[in-house]
CSV table of C-alpha atoms and ligand atoms in Angstrom, one decimal:
chain,number,residue,atom,x,y,z
A,1,MET,CA,0.2,0.0,0.2
A,2,ASN,CA,1.2,3.5,-0.8
A,3,ALA,CA,2.8,5.4,2.3
A,4,LYS,CA,0.4,8.2,1.7
A,5,GLU,CA,-2.5,6.3,1.8
A,6,THR,CA,-1.7,4.4,4.9
A,7,GLU,CA,-4.8,4.9,7.3
A,8,ILE,CA,-4.3,6.5,10.4
A,9,THR,CA,-4.7,4.8,13.6
A,10,PRO,CA,-8.3,4.8,15.1
A,11,SER,CA,-7.3,6.6,18.2
A,12,GLN,CA,-6.4,9.5,16.0
A,13,THR,CA,-9.8,9.4,14.5
A,14,THR,CA,-12.4,11.9,16.4
A,15,SER,CA,-15.5,9.6,16.2
A,16,ARG,CA,-16.1,7.6,19.5
A,17,PHE,CA,-18.6,5.4,17.4
A,18,TRP,CA,-15.5,4.3,14.9
A,19,GLN,CA,-13.6,3.5,17.6
A,20,PHE,CA,-15.9,1.6,19.3
A,21,TRP,CA,-17.0,-0.3,16.0
A,22,ASP,CA,-13.3,-1.0,14.9
A,23,TRP,CA,-12.6,-2.4,18.2
A,24,LEU,CA,-16.1,-4.7,18.0
A,25,ILE,CA,-14.7,-5.8,14.2
A,26,VAL,CA,-11.5,-6.9,15.6
A,27,LEU,CA,-13.1,-8.8,18.4
A,28,VAL,CA,-15.4,-10.4,15.9
A,29,ALA,CA,-12.8,-11.3,13.5
A,30,VAL,CA,-10.2,-12.5,16.0
A,31,PHE,CA,-13.3,-15.0,17.7
A,32,ARG,CA,-14.2,-16.2,14.2
A,33,SER,CA,-10.8,-17.1,13.3
A,34,VAL,CA,-10.3,-19.1,16.6
A,35,GLU,CA,-13.8,-20.5,16.7
A,36,VAL,CA,-14.7,-21.7,12.8
A,37,PRO,CA,-11.5,-23.8,12.4
A,38,THR,CA,-11.9,-25.3,16.1
A,39,VAL,CA,-15.8,-26.3,15.2
A,40,VAL,CA,-14.6,-27.6,11.9
A,41,ALA,CA,-11.7,-29.6,12.9
A,42,LEU,CA,-13.5,-31.1,16.0
A,43,LYS,CA,-17.0,-31.3,14.4
A,44,PHE,CA,-18.6,-29.8,17.7
A,45,LEU,CA,-21.4,-28.8,15.2
A,46,GLU,CA,-23.3,-32.3,15.6
A,47,SER,CA,-23.5,-32.1,19.3
A,48,SER,CA,-24.7,-28.3,19.2
A,49,PRO,CA,-25.7,-27.7,15.5
A,50,PHE,CA,-28.2,-24.6,16.3
A,51,LEU,CA,-25.6,-22.9,18.3
A,52,ASP,CA,-22.9,-22.7,16.4
A,53,PHE,CA,-25.5,-22.1,13.3
A,54,GLY,CA,-26.7,-18.9,15.2
A,55,VAL,CA,-23.0,-17.6,16.5
A,56,ASN,CA,-21.8,-18.1,12.5
A,57,LEU,CA,-24.6,-16.4,11.1
A,58,THR,CA,-24.6,-13.4,14.0
A,59,THR,CA,-20.9,-13.0,13.4
A,60,CYS,CA,-20.9,-12.9,9.8
A,61,SER,CA,-23.6,-10.5,9.5
A,62,VAL,CA,-21.6,-7.9,11.7
A,63,LEU,CA,-18.7,-8.5,9.6
A,64,LEU,CA,-20.9,-8.0,6.2
A,65,LEU,CA,-22.5,-4.9,7.7
A,66,ASP,CA,-18.9,-3.6,8.4
A,67,ILE,CA,-18.2,-3.7,4.5
A,68,LEU,CA,-21.6,-2.0,4.0
A,69,LEU,CA,-20.5,0.8,6.6
A,70,ARG,CA,-17.0,0.9,5.3
A,71,PHE,CA,-18.3,2.0,1.6
A,72,ARG,CA,-20.0,4.9,3.5
A,73,ARG,CA,-17.3,5.9,5.9
A,74,PRO,CA,-14.7,8.7,5.4
A,75,VAL,CA,-11.0,7.2,5.4
A,76,GLN,CA,-8.4,8.9,7.5
A,77,THR,CA,-5.1,8.9,5.7
A,78,VAL,CA,-1.8,10.7,6.1
A,79,ARG,CA,-2.6,12.9,3.5
A,80,GLY,CA,-5.8,13.9,4.7
A,81,THR,CA,-9.4,12.5,4.9
A,82,LEU,CA,-11.3,10.8,2.3
A,83,HIS,CA,-15.0,11.1,1.6
A,84,GLY,CA,-17.5,9.6,-1.0
A,85,LYS,CA,-16.0,8.0,-4.1
A,86,PRO,CA,-12.3,8.4,-3.5
A,87,ALA,CA,-13.2,6.7,0.0
A,88,ARG,CA,-14.9,3.9,-1.7
A,89,LEU,CA,-12.1,3.3,-4.3
A,90,HIS,CA,-9.6,3.3,-1.4
A,91,TYR,CA,-11.3,0.7,0.2
A,92,LEU,CA,-11.9,-1.7,-2.9
A,93,ARG,CA,-8.3,-1.2,-3.7
A,94,THR,CA,-7.3,-2.0,-0.5
A,95,TYR,CA,-8.8,-4.4,2.4
A,96,PHE,CA,-12.4,-5.0,0.4
A,97,LEU,CA,-11.4,-8.5,-1.2
A,98,PHE,CA,-10.2,-9.8,2.4
A,99,ASP,CA,-13.1,-8.4,3.9
A,100,LEU,CA,-15.5,-10.1,1.8
A,101,ILE,CA,-14.1,-13.5,1.3
A,102,GLY,CA,-13.1,-13.5,5.3
A,103,SER,CA,-16.8,-12.6,6.1
A,104,LEU,CA,-18.7,-15.5,4.3
A,105,PRO,CA,-20.0,-18.0,6.8
A,106,TRP,CA,-16.8,-20.7,6.1
A,107,GLY,CA,-17.8,-22.9,9.1
A,108,ILE,CA,-21.4,-23.4,7.8
A,109,ILE,CA,-20.6,-23.6,4.2
A,110,ALA,CA,-17.7,-26.5,5.2
A,111,ILE,CA,-20.0,-28.5,7.2
A,112,HIS,CA,-23.3,-28.4,5.7
A,113,PHE,CA,-22.8,-27.5,1.8
A,114,LEU,CA,-19.5,-29.4,1.0
A,115,PRO,CA,-18.6,-33.2,1.2
A,116,GLN,CA,-17.0,-34.0,4.4
A,117,ASN,CA,-13.3,-34.5,3.8
A,118,ASN,CA,-10.0,-33.1,4.3
A,119,TRP,CA,-10.5,-30.0,2.7
A,120,SER,CA,-13.2,-28.9,5.4
A,121,VAL,CA,-10.4,-27.2,7.5
A,122,PRO,CA,-8.4,-25.6,4.9
A,123,ILE,CA,-11.7,-24.2,3.5
A,124,SER,CA,-12.5,-22.9,7.0
A,125,PHE,CA,-9.4,-21.0,7.2
A,126,LEU,CA,-10.9,-18.7,4.7
A,127,CYS,CA,-12.4,-16.8,7.4
A,128,LEU,CA,-8.7,-16.0,8.3
A,129,LEU,CA,-8.6,-13.4,5.7
A,130,ARG,CA,-10.3,-11.2,8.0
A,131,LEU,CA,-7.3,-11.0,10.1
A,132,ALA,CA,-5.5,-8.8,7.3
A,133,ARG,CA,-7.4,-5.7,8.7
A,134,VAL,CA,-6.9,-7.2,12.1
A,135,ALA,CA,-3.1,-7.1,11.7
A,136,ALA,CA,-3.2,-3.3,10.3
A,137,PHE,CA,-5.3,-2.5,12.9
A,138,SER,CA,-2.8,-4.1,15.9
A,139,GLN,CA,0.3,-2.5,14.0
A,140,ASN,CA,-1.1,0.7,14.3
A,141,PHE,CA,-2.3,-0.1,17.9
A,142,VAL,CA,1.4,-0.8,19.3
A,143,ARG,CA,2.5,1.8,17.0
A,144,THR,CA,0.6,4.7,18.8
A,145,PRO,CA,2.5,6.4,21.5
A,146,SER,CA,1.5,5.6,25.0
A,147,ARG,CA,2.3,4.8,28.6
A,148,PHE,CA,2.0,1.4,28.2
A,149,PHE,CA,3.7,0.8,25.0
A,150,ILE,CA,5.8,-2.1,26.0
A,151,ALA,CA,3.0,-4.0,27.7
A,152,ARG,CA,0.7,-3.3,24.5
A,153,ARG,CA,3.3,-4.5,22.3
A,154,LEU,CA,3.9,-7.7,24.4
A,155,THR,CA,0.2,-8.5,25.0
A,156,VAL,CA,-0.4,-8.0,21.0
A,157,PHE,CA,2.5,-10.1,20.1
A,158,LEU,CA,1.8,-13.0,22.5
A,159,LEU,CA,-1.9,-13.0,21.2
A,160,TRP,CA,-0.8,-13.5,17.6
A,161,ILE,CA,1.7,-16.4,18.9
A,162,ALA,CA,-1.6,-18.2,20.6
A,163,LEU,CA,-3.6,-17.7,17.5
A,164,VAL,CA,-1.0,-19.4,15.5
A,165,ILE,CA,-0.6,-22.1,17.8
A,166,HIS,CA,-4.2,-22.8,17.9
A,167,LEU,CA,-4.5,-22.7,14.1
A,168,LEU,CA,-1.6,-25.2,13.9
A,169,ALA,CA,-3.3,-27.5,16.5
A,170,CYS,CA,-6.8,-27.5,14.2
A,171,GLY,CA,-4.4,-28.1,11.2
A,172,TRP,CA,-3.3,-31.2,13.1
A,173,ILE,CA,-6.5,-32.3,14.2
A,174,ALA,CA,-7.4,-31.9,10.3
A,175,VAL,CA,-4.7,-34.3,9.3
A,176,GLY,CA,-5.6,-36.8,11.5
A,177,GLY,CA,-2.8,-36.3,13.8
A,178,VAL,CA,-4.9,-37.1,17.0
A,179,THR,CA,-6.0,-40.4,17.9
A,180,HIS,CA,-9.5,-41.0,17.1
A,181,GLY,CA,-12.2,-42.0,19.7
A,182,LEU,CA,-11.5,-39.4,22.1
A,183,THR,CA,-13.9,-36.6,23.3
A,184,ALA,CA,-13.4,-33.1,21.3
A,185,GLY,CA,-12.0,-31.7,24.6
A,186,HIS,CA,-9.3,-34.2,25.0
A,187,THR,CA,-8.6,-34.4,21.1
A,188,TYR,CA,-7.9,-30.5,21.1
A,189,ILE,CA,-5.9,-30.7,24.3
A,190,ARG,CA,-3.5,-33.3,22.4
A,191,ALA,CA,-3.4,-31.3,19.3
A,192,LEU,CA,-2.4,-28.1,21.5
A,193,TYR,CA,0.3,-30.5,23.2
A,194,TRP,CA,1.8,-31.2,19.6
A,195,SER,CA,1.5,-27.8,18.6
A,196,VAL,CA,3.4,-26.3,21.5
A,197,THR,CA,6.1,-28.6,21.5
A,198,THR,CA,6.7,-28.2,17.8
A,199,VAL,CA,6.5,-24.3,17.7
A,200,SER,CA,8.7,-24.0,20.9
A,201,THR,CA,11.2,-26.4,18.9
A,202,THR,CA,10.9,-28.9,22.3
A,203,GLY,CA,9.5,-32.0,20.3
A,204,PHE,CA,9.1,-34.6,22.7
A,205,GLY,CA,8.5,-36.7,20.3
A,206,ASP,CA,5.5,-38.6,22.0
A,207,ILE,CA,2.7,-37.6,19.2
A,208,THR,CA,4.4,-38.2,15.9
A,209,PRO,CA,3.5,-37.9,12.4
A,210,LYS,CA,2.2,-41.4,11.2
A,211,THR,CA,1.2,-40.8,7.6
A,212,GLU,CA,2.9,-38.6,4.9
A,213,PRO,CA,0.3,-35.7,4.8
A,214,GLN,CA,1.2,-35.5,8.7
A,215,MET,CA,4.7,-35.9,7.9
A,216,ILE,CA,4.5,-32.9,5.6
A,217,TYR,CA,2.4,-31.0,7.9
A,218,THR,CA,4.8,-31.5,10.6
A,219,MET,CA,7.8,-30.3,8.5
A,220,LEU,CA,6.0,-27.2,7.6
A,221,ALA,CA,5.0,-26.8,11.1
A,222,MET,CA,8.7,-27.2,12.2
A,223,ILE,CA,9.9,-24.7,9.9
A,224,LEU,CA,7.4,-22.0,11.0
A,225,GLY,CA,8.0,-22.8,14.7
A,226,ALA,CA,11.9,-22.5,14.2
A,227,GLY,CA,11.2,-18.8,12.7
A,228,LEU,CA,8.3,-17.9,15.1
A,229,TYR,CA,10.7,-19.3,18.4
A,230,ALA,CA,13.3,-17.1,17.0
A,231,THR,CA,11.0,-14.0,16.5
A,232,VAL,CA,9.2,-14.6,20.3
A,233,VAL,CA,13.1,-14.7,21.7
A,234,ALA,CA,14.3,-11.5,19.7
A,235,ASN,CA,11.1,-9.5,20.5
A,236,VAL,CA,10.9,-10.4,24.2
A,237,ALA,CA,14.4,-9.8,24.3
A,238,SER,CA,14.3,-6.5,22.6
A,239,LEU,CA,11.3,-5.4,25.1
A,240,ILE,CA,12.8,-6.6,28.2
A,241,ALA,CA,15.9,-4.4,27.2
A,242,ARG,CA,13.8,-1.5,26.2
A,243,ALA,CA,11.7,-1.9,29.5
A,244,ASP,CA,14.6,0.0,31.4
A,245,SER,CA,16.5,1.7,28.4
A,246,ALA,CA,17.0,4.7,30.8
A,247,ARG,CA,18.6,3.0,33.2
A,248,ALA,CA,20.7,1.1,30.8
A,249,ALA,CA,22.0,4.1,29.2
A,250,PHE,CA,22.8,5.4,32.7
A,251,ASP,CA,24.9,2.4,33.9
A,252,SER,CA,26.9,2.7,30.4
A,253,LYS,CA,27.4,6.4,31.2
A,254,ILE,CA,28.9,5.4,34.4
A,255,GLU,CA,30.8,2.6,33.1
A,256,ARG,CA,32.8,5.1,30.5
A,257,LEU,CA,33.2,7.6,33.4
A,258,ASN,CA,34.6,4.6,35.7
A,259,THR,CA,37.1,3.8,32.9
A,260,PHE,CA,38.1,7.5,32.3
A,261,MET,CA,38.4,8.1,35.8
A,262,LYS,CA,40.8,5.2,36.2
A,263,TYR,CA,42.6,5.9,33.1
A,264,LYS,CA,43.3,9.2,34.5
A,265,ASN,CA,44.3,8.1,37.9
A,266,MET,CA,41.8,10.2,39.6
A,267,PRO,CA,42.3,10.1,43.6
A,268,ASP,CA,39.6,8.0,45.3
A,269,PRO,CA,37.7,10.7,47.1
A,270,LEU,CA,37.1,12.6,43.9
A,271,GLN,CA,36.1,9.3,41.9
A,272,LYS,CA,33.6,8.8,44.7
A,273,LYS,CA,32.3,12.3,44.6
A,274,ILE,CA,31.6,11.9,40.9
A,275,LEU,CA,29.6,8.7,41.1
A,276,GLY,CA,27.7,10.1,44.1
A,277,TYR,CA,26.7,13.2,41.8
A,278,HIS,CA,25.4,11.0,39.1
A,279,GLU,CA,23.5,8.7,41.8
A,280,TYR,CA,21.7,11.7,42.9
A,281,LEU,CA,21.2,13.0,39.7
A,282,TRP,CA,19.3,9.6,39.1
A,283,GLN,CA,17.6,9.3,42.1
A,284,THR,CA,16.2,12.7,41.7
A,285,GLY,CA,15.3,12.4,38.1
A,286,LEU,CA,17.4,15.4,37.3
A,287,GLY,CA,19.9,13.0,35.2
A,288,HIS,CA,17.2,12.7,32.3
A,289,ASP,CA,18.9,14.7,29.5
A,290,HIS,CA,16.0,17.0,29.1
A,291,GLU,CA,17.3,19.1,26.2
A,292,THR,CA,17.9,16.4,24.1
A,293,LEU,CA,14.3,15.1,25.1
A,294,LEU,CA,12.7,18.1,24.6
A,295,GLU,CA,14.4,19.4,21.6
A,296,ASP,CA,11.8,17.3,19.1
A,297,LEU,CA,8.4,19.0,20.6
A,298,SER,CA,6.8,21.9,18.8
A,299,PRO,CA,7.8,25.3,20.4
A,300,GLY,CA,4.2,25.4,22.1
A,301,LEU,CA,4.7,21.9,24.0
A,302,ARG,CA,8.4,22.6,25.0
A,303,ARG,CA,6.9,25.8,26.7
A,304,SER,CA,4.1,23.7,28.1
A,305,VAL,CA,6.7,21.3,29.4
A,306,GLY,CA,9.1,24.2,30.8
A,307,VAL,CA,6.1,25.7,32.9
A,308,PHE,CA,5.1,22.3,34.3
A,309,LEU,CA,8.8,21.7,35.2
A,310,ASN,CA,9.2,24.7,36.8
A,311,ARG,CA,6.0,24.9,38.8
A,312,HIS,CA,7.8,24.5,41.6
A,313,ILE,CA,9.3,28.0,41.7
A,314,MET,CA,5.7,29.6,41.2
A,315,GLU,CA,4.6,27.3,44.3
A,316,GLN,CA,7.7,28.1,46.3
A,317,ILE,CA,7.5,32.1,45.8
A,318,PRO,CA,3.8,32.9,45.8
A,319,MET,CA,4.5,36.4,44.9
A,320,LEU,CA,5.2,35.2,41.3
A,321,GLN,CA,1.8,33.7,41.1
A,322,GLY,CA,-0.8,35.2,38.9
A,323,ALA,CA,2.2,36.1,36.2
A,324,GLU,CA,1.0,36.7,32.5
A,325,THR,CA,1.9,33.9,30.4
A,326,ALA,CA,4.1,35.7,28.5
A,327,VAL,CA,6.0,36.9,31.6
A,328,LEU,CA,6.2,33.3,32.9
A,329,HIS,CA,7.7,32.1,29.8
A,330,ARG,CA,10.2,34.5,30.0
A,331,LEU,CA,11.2,33.6,33.2
A,332,ILE,CA,11.2,30.1,32.8
A,333,SER,CA,13.5,30.4,29.4
A,334,GLY,CA,15.7,32.5,31.9
A,335,LEU,CA,16.5,29.8,34.3
A,336,THR,CA,19.1,27.0,34.1
A,337,SER,CA,19.0,23.9,36.7
A,338,VAL,CA,22.2,23.1,38.2
A,339,VAL,CA,23.4,20.7,40.8
A,340,TYR,CA,26.1,21.0,43.5
A,341,THR,CA,27.4,18.4,45.8
A,342,PRO,CA,27.9,18.8,49.6
A,343,GLY,CA,31.1,21.0,50.3
A,344,ASP,CA,30.9,22.7,46.7
A,345,THR,CA,31.5,26.4,47.0
A,346,ILE,CA,28.8,27.8,45.0
A,347,ILE,CA,29.5,31.8,45.3
A,348,HIS,CA,33.1,32.8,46.0
A,349,HIS,CA,33.5,35.8,48.6
A,350,GLY,CA,34.8,39.0,46.9
A,351,GLU,CA,34.1,38.0,43.3
A,352,THR,CA,31.7,40.1,40.9
A,353,GLY,CA,28.5,38.0,40.3
A,354,SER,CA,25.9,37.8,37.4
A,355,THR,CA,23.7,35.4,38.7
A,356,MET,CA,21.5,34.5,41.8
A,357,TYR,CA,20.1,31.0,42.7
A,358,LEU,CA,16.7,29.6,43.7
A,359,ILE,CA,16.9,26.4,46.1
A,360,ASN,CA,14.7,23.8,44.6
A,361,ARG,CA,16.3,21.3,47.0
A,362,GLY,CA,19.0,20.7,49.4
A,363,GLU,CA,20.5,22.9,51.9
A,364,VAL,CA,23.1,25.8,51.6
A,365,GLU,CA,25.4,27.8,54.1
A,366,VAL,CA,26.3,31.4,53.8
A,367,PHE,CA,30.0,31.6,55.3
A,368,ASP,CA,31.8,35.0,56.1
A,369,PRO,CA,35.6,34.2,55.9
A,370,LYS,CA,36.0,36.4,58.9
A,371,GLN,CA,32.9,35.1,61.2
A,372,GLY,CA,32.5,31.7,60.0
A,373,VAL,CA,28.7,30.3,59.2
A,374,VAL,CA,26.4,33.1,59.3
A,375,ALA,CA,23.0,31.6,57.9
A,376,THR,CA,21.8,28.3,56.7
A,377,MET,CA,19.1,28.2,53.8
A,378,GLY,CA,16.9,25.8,52.6
A,379,GLU,CA,14.2,25.0,50.1
A,380,GLY,CA,12.3,27.8,48.6
A,381,GLU,CA,15.0,30.4,49.6
A,382,TYR,CA,17.3,32.3,47.5
A,383,PHE,CA,20.7,33.7,47.6
A,384,GLY,CA,22.9,35.8,45.4
A,385,GLU,CA,21.0,38.6,45.0
A,386,LEU,CA,22.8,41.1,46.4
A,387,ALA,CA,25.3,41.5,43.4
A,388,LEU,CA,22.5,41.5,40.8
A,389,LEU,CA,20.8,44.5,42.7
A,390,ASP,CA,24.0,46.4,42.8
A,391,PRO,CA,26.7,45.4,40.1
A,392,GLU,CA,29.3,47.3,41.9
A,393,ARG,CA,29.4,45.0,44.9
A,394,PRO,CA,31.2,42.3,44.8
A,395,ARG,CA,29.8,39.1,46.6
A,396,LEU,CA,29.2,39.7,50.2
A,397,ALA,CA,30.0,35.9,51.5
A,398,ASP,CA,30.9,32.6,50.4
A,399,VAL,CA,28.0,30.2,50.1
A,400,ARG,CA,28.5,26.6,50.0
A,401,ALA,CA,26.4,23.6,49.4
A,402,LYS,CA,25.7,21.5,53.0
A,403,THR,CA,24.0,18.9,51.3
A,404,PHE,CA,23.2,18.1,47.5
A,405,CYS,CA,21.6,20.6,46.0
A,406,ALA,CA,19.2,21.4,43.1
A,407,LEU,CA,19.0,25.0,42.2
A,408,SER,CA,17.7,27.4,39.7
A,409,MET,CA,19.9,29.9,38.1
A,410,ILE,CA,18.3,33.1,37.2
A,411,ASN,CA,20.5,35.6,35.0
A,412,ARG,CA,20.6,39.3,35.4
A,413,GLU,CA,18.0,40.2,32.5
A,414,THR,CA,15.5,37.8,33.7
A,415,PHE,CA,16.1,39.0,37.1
A,416,ALA,CA,15.8,42.4,36.1
A,417,MET,CA,12.2,41.5,34.1
A,418,VAL,CA,11.3,39.6,37.3
A,419,LEU,CA,11.4,42.9,39.7
A,420,GLU,CA,10.1,44.9,36.7
A,421,GLN,CA,6.7,42.7,36.4
A,422,PHE,CA,6.6,41.6,40.0
A,423,PRO,CA,6.5,44.5,42.3
A,424,ASP,CA,5.5,43.0,45.3
A,425,PHE,CA,8.4,40.3,44.9
A,426,ALA,CA,10.9,43.3,44.0
A,427,ALA,CA,9.6,44.9,47.3
A,428,HIS,CA,10.5,41.8,49.3
A,429,VAL,CA,13.8,41.1,47.7
A,430,ARG,CA,15.0,44.5,48.3
A,431,LYS,CA,13.7,44.3,52.3
A,432,VAL,CA,15.3,41.2,52.4
A,433,ALA,CA,18.6,42.4,50.8
A,434,ALA,CA,18.8,45.4,53.1
A,435,SER,CA,18.6,43.2,56.4
A,436,ARG,CA,21.4,41.0,55.0
A,437,LEU,CA,23.2,44.0,53.9
A,438,ALA,CA,22.7,45.5,57.4
A,439,GLU,CA,23.7,42.2,59.2
A,440,SER,CA,27.0,42.5,57.1
A,441,ASP,CA,27.7,45.9,58.4
A,442,LEU,CA,26.5,45.1,61.8
A,443,ARG,CA,29.3,42.0,61.6
A,444,ALA,CA,32.0,44.2,60.2
A,445,ALA,CA,31.7,47.0,63.1
A,446,GLN,CA,31.8,44.4,65.6
A,447,ILE,CA,35.1,43.1,64.4
B,1,CMP,P1,25.5,38.2,47.4
B,1,CMP,O1,26.8,39.0,48.1
B,1,CMP,O2,25.4,38.3,46.2
B,1,CMP,O3,26.7,36.6,47.3
B,1,CMP,C1,26.4,36.2,48.6
B,1,CMP,C2,25.2,36.0,48.9
B,1,CMP,O4,24.7,35.4,50.4
B,1,CMP,C3,24.3,37.2,49.1
B,1,CMP,O5,24.3,37.7,47.6
B,1,CMP,C4,23.5,37.0,50.0
B,1,CMP,O6,22.3,36.3,49.2
B,1,CMP,C5,23.7,36.0,50.8
B,1,CMP,N1,23.8,36.4,52.3
B,1,CMP,C6,24.8,37.4,52.5
B,1,CMP,N2,24.8,37.5,53.9
B,1,CMP,C7,23.8,37.0,54.5
B,1,CMP,C8,22.9,36.9,55.7
B,1,CMP,N3,23.4,37.6,56.7
B,1,CMP,N4,21.9,36.0,55.5
B,1,CMP,C9,21.3,35.2,54.5
B,1,CMP,N5,21.9,35.5,53.4
B,1,CMP,C10,23.2,36.3,53.5
């Protein structure tokens, strides 16, 4: 099928009715693919002819109704939505024939209208043509981005495998691979057992082919089984690996880092500090490569994610709440996240400064070279604002990380913008700054 004509996943279509209908058709088609070959192979019909007749007619009617509806239904493709004649032509060119043949009551035809022979089961398999659409549906289903991506993939994959095993078992009954005279249930269990041992390449050899058709069938099943087995192993292994790909990437980064540190003969305490830093980033979720992950988003989405990720700042500083969206976005784009390890000096006394810091997590202490620790600050507090309020003034004190600290750095321009836009916050900052300066002057006078 042309890529441009590829139908879009049902979850993207707007109508709830069509979503429900698609699911219903998938369920009916899968049910028939399981039921029809089973009934024909086991000739269940002899014991309950009316029930099966009714089930067959109902399911076929639903599937045939689906074909009629498809002719009236718009088709969503990557190129846009097709209506009327183009939509009908699109359907005729793609699934129509599969759907039509697959929807006929093959169970009833095979049992009531055709001579009972070895061909009954293969003929009933024609209802499997309806699975063409189910295959496309399930492919779309697993490809739709979702939080349950891995669970979805695994479930769909295992359901397909189960269906193949079941159909192989029905075929095994049809070629007379199971001792006659057993009840339907026992016959099926034995056939299923043969199917599982063959497909899983175990092959215990307790149920073996006796006739030539059985041998040919077994050979084909073995070839199919080998391929299927390899696919199962490869898929499950790749899904398990993907389940924790973030942790795998983290581990490989640590491995590279370890090699580098050993190669450069770094002292042990420094190595431990570096590893501790990475562990902290991992545990707090700060280690994810935000920039790269967000790069692919549209500008609007990226901004919304930015607002969400920095929401704690608005929560910590109530005076910033109620800001206009544009101001909020400017504020957020002027923030940079940074992490310090215990003992790191964040601000050096006497230097000129161009950033202030908001504490998102952790504790810092303000250290006066002459007086020692003069203040301790924690979550929601800020420091480094004095150098921004007066660019001439060098940093008043050292500020050191007491614990691991996750901080948001605010540059000069953003700080000026915030002061201008939030007069309450500006007044508060100026008041705190005045008291910090007064405290510092007082200490200087005492010395
Ligand atoms: P700045 O001078 O830019 O850099 C050092 C920072 O330490 C300073 O800004 C203040 O934010 C902070 N600081 C200085 N003295 C005190 C204090 N007594 N109490 C709390 N914080 C202080």
